[in-house]
mmCIF file of the C-alpha atoms, coordinates in Angstrom:
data_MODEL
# 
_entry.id   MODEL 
# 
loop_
_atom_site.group_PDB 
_atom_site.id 
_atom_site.type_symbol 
_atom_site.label_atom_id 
_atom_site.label_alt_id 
_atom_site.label_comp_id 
_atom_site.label_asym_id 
_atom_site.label_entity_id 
_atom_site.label_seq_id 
_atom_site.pdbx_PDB_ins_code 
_atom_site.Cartn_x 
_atom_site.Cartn_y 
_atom_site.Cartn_z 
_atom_site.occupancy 
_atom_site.B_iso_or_equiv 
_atom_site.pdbx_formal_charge 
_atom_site.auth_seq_id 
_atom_site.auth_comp_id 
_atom_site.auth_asym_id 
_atom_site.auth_atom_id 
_atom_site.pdbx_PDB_model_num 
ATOM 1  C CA . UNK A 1 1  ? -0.417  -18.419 -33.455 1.00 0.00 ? 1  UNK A CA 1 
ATOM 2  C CA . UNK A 1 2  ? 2.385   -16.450 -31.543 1.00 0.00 ? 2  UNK A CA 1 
ATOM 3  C CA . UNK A 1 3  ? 0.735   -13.799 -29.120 1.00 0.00 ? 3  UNK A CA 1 
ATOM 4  C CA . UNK A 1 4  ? 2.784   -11.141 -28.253 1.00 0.00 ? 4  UNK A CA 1 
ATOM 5  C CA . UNK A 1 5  ? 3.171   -10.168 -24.498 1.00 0.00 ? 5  UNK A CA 1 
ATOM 6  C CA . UNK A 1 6  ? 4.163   -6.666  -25.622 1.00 0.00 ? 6  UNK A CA 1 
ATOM 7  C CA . UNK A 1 7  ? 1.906   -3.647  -25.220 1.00 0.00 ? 7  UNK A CA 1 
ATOM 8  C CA . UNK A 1 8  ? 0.481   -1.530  -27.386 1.00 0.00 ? 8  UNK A CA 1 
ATOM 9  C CA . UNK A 1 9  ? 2.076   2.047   -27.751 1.00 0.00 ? 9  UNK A CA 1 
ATOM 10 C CA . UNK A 1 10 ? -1.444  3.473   -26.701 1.00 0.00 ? 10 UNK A CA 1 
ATOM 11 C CA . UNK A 1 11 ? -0.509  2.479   -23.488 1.00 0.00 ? 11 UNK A CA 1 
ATOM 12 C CA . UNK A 1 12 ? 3.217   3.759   -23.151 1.00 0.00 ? 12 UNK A CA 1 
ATOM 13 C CA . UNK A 1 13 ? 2.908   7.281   -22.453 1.00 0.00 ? 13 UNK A CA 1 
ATOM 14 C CA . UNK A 1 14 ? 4.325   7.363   -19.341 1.00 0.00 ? 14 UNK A CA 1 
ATOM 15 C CA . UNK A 1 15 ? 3.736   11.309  -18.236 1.00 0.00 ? 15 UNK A CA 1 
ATOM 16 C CA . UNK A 1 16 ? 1.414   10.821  -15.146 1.00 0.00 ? 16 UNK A CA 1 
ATOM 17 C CA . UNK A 1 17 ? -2.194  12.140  -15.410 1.00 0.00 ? 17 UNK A CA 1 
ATOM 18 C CA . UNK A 1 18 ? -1.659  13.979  -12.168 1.00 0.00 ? 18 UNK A CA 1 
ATOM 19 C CA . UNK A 1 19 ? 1.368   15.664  -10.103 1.00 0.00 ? 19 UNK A CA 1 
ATOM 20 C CA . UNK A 1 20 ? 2.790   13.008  -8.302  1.00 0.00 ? 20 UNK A CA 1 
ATOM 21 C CA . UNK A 1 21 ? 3.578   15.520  -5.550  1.00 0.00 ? 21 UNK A CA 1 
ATOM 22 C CA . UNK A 1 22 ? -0.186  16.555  -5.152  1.00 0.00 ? 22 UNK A CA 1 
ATOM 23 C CA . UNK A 1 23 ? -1.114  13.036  -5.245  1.00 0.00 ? 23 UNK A CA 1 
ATOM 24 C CA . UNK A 1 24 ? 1.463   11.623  -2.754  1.00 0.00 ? 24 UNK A CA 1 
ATOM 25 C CA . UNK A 1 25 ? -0.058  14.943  -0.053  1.00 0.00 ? 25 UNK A CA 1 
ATOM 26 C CA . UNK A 1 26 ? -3.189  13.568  -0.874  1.00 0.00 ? 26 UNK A CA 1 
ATOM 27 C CA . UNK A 1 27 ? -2.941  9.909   0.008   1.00 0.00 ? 27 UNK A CA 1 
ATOM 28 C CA . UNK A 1 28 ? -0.494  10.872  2.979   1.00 0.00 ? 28 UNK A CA 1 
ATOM 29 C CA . UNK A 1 29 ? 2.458   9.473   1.449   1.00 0.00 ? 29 UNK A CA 1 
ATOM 30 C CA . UNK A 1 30 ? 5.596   11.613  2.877   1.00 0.00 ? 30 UNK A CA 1 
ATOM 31 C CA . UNK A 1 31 ? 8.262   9.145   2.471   1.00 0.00 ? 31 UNK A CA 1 
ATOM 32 C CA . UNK A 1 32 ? 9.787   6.594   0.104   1.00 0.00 ? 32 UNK A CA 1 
ATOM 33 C CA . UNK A 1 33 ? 7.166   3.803   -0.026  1.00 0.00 ? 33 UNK A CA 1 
ATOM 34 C CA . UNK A 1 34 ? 6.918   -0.384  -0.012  1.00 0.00 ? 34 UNK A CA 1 
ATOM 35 C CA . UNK A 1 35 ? 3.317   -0.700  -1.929  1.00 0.00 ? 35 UNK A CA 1 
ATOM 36 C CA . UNK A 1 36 ? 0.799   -3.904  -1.974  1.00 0.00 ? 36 UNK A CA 1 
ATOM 37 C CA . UNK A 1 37 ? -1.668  -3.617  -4.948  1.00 0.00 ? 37 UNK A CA 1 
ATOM 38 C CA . UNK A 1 38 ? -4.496  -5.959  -4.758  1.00 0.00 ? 38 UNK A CA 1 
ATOM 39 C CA . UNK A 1 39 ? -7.715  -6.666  -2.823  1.00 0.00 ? 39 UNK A CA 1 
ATOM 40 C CA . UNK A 1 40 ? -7.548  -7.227  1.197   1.00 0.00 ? 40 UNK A CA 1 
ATOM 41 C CA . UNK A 1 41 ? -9.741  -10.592 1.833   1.00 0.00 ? 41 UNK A CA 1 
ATOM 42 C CA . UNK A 1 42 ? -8.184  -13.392 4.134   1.00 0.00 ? 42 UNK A CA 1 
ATOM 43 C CA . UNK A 1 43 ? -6.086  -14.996 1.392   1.00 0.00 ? 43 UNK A CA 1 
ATOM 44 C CA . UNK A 1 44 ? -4.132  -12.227 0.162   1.00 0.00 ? 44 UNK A CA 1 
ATOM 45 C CA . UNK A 1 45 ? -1.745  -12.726 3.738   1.00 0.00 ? 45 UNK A CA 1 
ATOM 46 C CA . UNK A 1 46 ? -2.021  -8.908  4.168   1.00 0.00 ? 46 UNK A CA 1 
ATOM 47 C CA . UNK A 1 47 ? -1.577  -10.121 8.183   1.00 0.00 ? 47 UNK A CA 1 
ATOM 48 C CA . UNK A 1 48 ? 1.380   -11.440 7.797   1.00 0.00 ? 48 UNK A CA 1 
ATOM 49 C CA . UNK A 1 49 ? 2.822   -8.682  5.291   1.00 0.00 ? 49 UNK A CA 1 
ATOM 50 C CA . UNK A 1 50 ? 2.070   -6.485  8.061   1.00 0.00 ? 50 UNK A CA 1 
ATOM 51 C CA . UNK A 1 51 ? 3.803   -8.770  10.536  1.00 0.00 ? 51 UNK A CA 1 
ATOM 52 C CA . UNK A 1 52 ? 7.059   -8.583  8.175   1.00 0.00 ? 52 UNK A CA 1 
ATOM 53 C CA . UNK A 1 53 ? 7.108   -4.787  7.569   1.00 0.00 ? 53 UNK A CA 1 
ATOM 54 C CA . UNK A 1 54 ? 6.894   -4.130  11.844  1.00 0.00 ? 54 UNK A CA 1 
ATOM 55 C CA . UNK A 1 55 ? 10.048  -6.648  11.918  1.00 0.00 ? 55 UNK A CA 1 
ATOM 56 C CA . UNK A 1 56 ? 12.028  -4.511  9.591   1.00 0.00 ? 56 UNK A CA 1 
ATOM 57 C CA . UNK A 1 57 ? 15.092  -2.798  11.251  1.00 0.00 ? 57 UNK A CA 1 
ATOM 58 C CA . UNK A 1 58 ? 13.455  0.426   12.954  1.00 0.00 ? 58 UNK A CA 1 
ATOM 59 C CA . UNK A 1 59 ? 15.811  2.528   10.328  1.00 0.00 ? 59 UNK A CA 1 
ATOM 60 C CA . UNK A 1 60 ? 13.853  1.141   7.623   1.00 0.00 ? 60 UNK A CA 1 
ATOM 61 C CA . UNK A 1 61 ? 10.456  1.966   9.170   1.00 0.00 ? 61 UNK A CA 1 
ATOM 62 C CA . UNK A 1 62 ? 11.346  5.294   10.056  1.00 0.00 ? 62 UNK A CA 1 
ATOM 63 C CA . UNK A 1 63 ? 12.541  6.131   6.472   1.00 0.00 ? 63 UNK A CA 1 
ATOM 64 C CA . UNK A 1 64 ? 9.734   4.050   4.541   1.00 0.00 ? 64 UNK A CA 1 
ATOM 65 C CA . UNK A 1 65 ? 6.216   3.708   4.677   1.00 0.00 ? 65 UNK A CA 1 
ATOM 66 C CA . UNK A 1 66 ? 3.907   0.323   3.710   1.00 0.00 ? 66 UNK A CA 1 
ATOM 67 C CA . UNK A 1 67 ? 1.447   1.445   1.400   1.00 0.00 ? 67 UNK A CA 1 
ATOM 68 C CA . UNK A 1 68 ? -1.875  -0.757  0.327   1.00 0.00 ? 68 UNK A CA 1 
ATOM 69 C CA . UNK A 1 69 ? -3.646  0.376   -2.624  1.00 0.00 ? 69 UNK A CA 1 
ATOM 70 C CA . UNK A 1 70 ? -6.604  -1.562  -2.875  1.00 0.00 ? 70 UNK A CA 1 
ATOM 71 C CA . UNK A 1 71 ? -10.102 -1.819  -1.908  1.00 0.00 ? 71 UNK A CA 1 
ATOM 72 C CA . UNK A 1 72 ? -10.864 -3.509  1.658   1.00 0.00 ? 72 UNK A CA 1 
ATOM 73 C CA . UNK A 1 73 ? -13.984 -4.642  2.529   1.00 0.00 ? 73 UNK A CA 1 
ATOM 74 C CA . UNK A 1 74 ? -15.509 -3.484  5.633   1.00 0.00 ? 74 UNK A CA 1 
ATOM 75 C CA . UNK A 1 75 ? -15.037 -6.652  7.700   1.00 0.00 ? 75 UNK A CA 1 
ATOM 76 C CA . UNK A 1 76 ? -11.261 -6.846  7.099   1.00 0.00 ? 76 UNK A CA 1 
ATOM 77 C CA . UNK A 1 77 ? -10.074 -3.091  8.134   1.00 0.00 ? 77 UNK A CA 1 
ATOM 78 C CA . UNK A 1 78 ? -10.888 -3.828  12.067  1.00 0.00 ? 78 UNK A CA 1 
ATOM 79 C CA . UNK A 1 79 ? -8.563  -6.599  11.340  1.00 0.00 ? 79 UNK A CA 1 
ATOM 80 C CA . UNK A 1 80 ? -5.669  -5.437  9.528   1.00 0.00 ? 80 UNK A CA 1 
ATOM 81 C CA . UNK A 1 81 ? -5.967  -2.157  12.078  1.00 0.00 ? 81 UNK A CA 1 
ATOM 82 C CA . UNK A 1 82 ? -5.755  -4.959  15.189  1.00 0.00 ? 82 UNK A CA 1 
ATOM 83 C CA . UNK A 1 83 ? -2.602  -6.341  13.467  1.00 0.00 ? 83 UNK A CA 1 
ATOM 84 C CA . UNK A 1 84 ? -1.205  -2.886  13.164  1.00 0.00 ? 84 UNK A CA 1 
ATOM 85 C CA . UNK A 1 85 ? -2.189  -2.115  16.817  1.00 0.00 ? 85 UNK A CA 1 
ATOM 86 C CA . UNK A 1 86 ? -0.922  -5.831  18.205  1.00 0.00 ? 86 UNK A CA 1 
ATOM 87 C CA . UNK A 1 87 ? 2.742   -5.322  16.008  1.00 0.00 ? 87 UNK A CA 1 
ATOM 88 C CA . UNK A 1 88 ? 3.365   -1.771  17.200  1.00 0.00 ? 88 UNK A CA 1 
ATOM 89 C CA . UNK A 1 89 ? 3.335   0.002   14.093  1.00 0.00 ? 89 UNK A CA 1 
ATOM 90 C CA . UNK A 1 90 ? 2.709   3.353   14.416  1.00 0.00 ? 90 UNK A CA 1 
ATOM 91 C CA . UNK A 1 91 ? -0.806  4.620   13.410  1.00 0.00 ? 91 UNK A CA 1 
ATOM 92 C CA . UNK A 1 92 ? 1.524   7.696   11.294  1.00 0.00 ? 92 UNK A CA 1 
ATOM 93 C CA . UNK A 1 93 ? 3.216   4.908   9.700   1.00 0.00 ? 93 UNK A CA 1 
ATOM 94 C CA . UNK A 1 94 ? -0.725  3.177   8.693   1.00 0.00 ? 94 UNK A CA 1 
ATOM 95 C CA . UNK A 1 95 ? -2.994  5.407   6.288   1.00 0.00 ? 95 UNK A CA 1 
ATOM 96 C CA . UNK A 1 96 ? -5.605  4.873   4.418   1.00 0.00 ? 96 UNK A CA 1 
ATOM 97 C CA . UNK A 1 97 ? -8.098  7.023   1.667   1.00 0.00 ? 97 UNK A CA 1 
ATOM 98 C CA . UNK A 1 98 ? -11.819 5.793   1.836   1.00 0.00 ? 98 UNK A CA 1 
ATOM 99 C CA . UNK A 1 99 ? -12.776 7.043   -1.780  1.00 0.00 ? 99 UNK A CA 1 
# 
């Protein structure tokens, strides 16, 4: 039985449900963005992708933002925020929306 790995059309409208530019204010987004979708528990190495992005060239920082869309549980935002503080990133540069 050949499954195919195509979608179905119900899912190729492609006109965003909201303004983009609304939701970009919203979530603090102001720049062109690197994003990380996924959860935030140990094994997901969001240390170390935090590690990489404060190595970047400084012109790269200053023109992009990391952004991680996904829920983190309690216990791991003290340490991704001591990882942020510890690499130098800038707390403008670090965001986050509790909803």
């Amino acid at each position: 039985v050949n499954i195919s790995s195509a979608a179905d059309p119900f899912f190729n409208d492609q006109t965003p449900s909201e303004d983009p530019t609304l939701l970009f204010n919203k979530l603090g987004i102001k720049k062109p963005f690197i994003l990380y979708t996924g959860g935030a528990d140990p094994r997901k190495n969001l240390k170390n992708l935090l590690i990489a992005f404060s190595k970047l060239p400084s012109d790269i920082r200053e023109s992009h933002q990391l952004v991680l869309a996904g829920v983190i549980a309690k216990e791991e935002f003290p340490k991704l925020l001591e990882t942020i503080s510890k690499n130098g990133i800038d707390q403008k540069e670090a965001s986050h929306d509790e909803e």
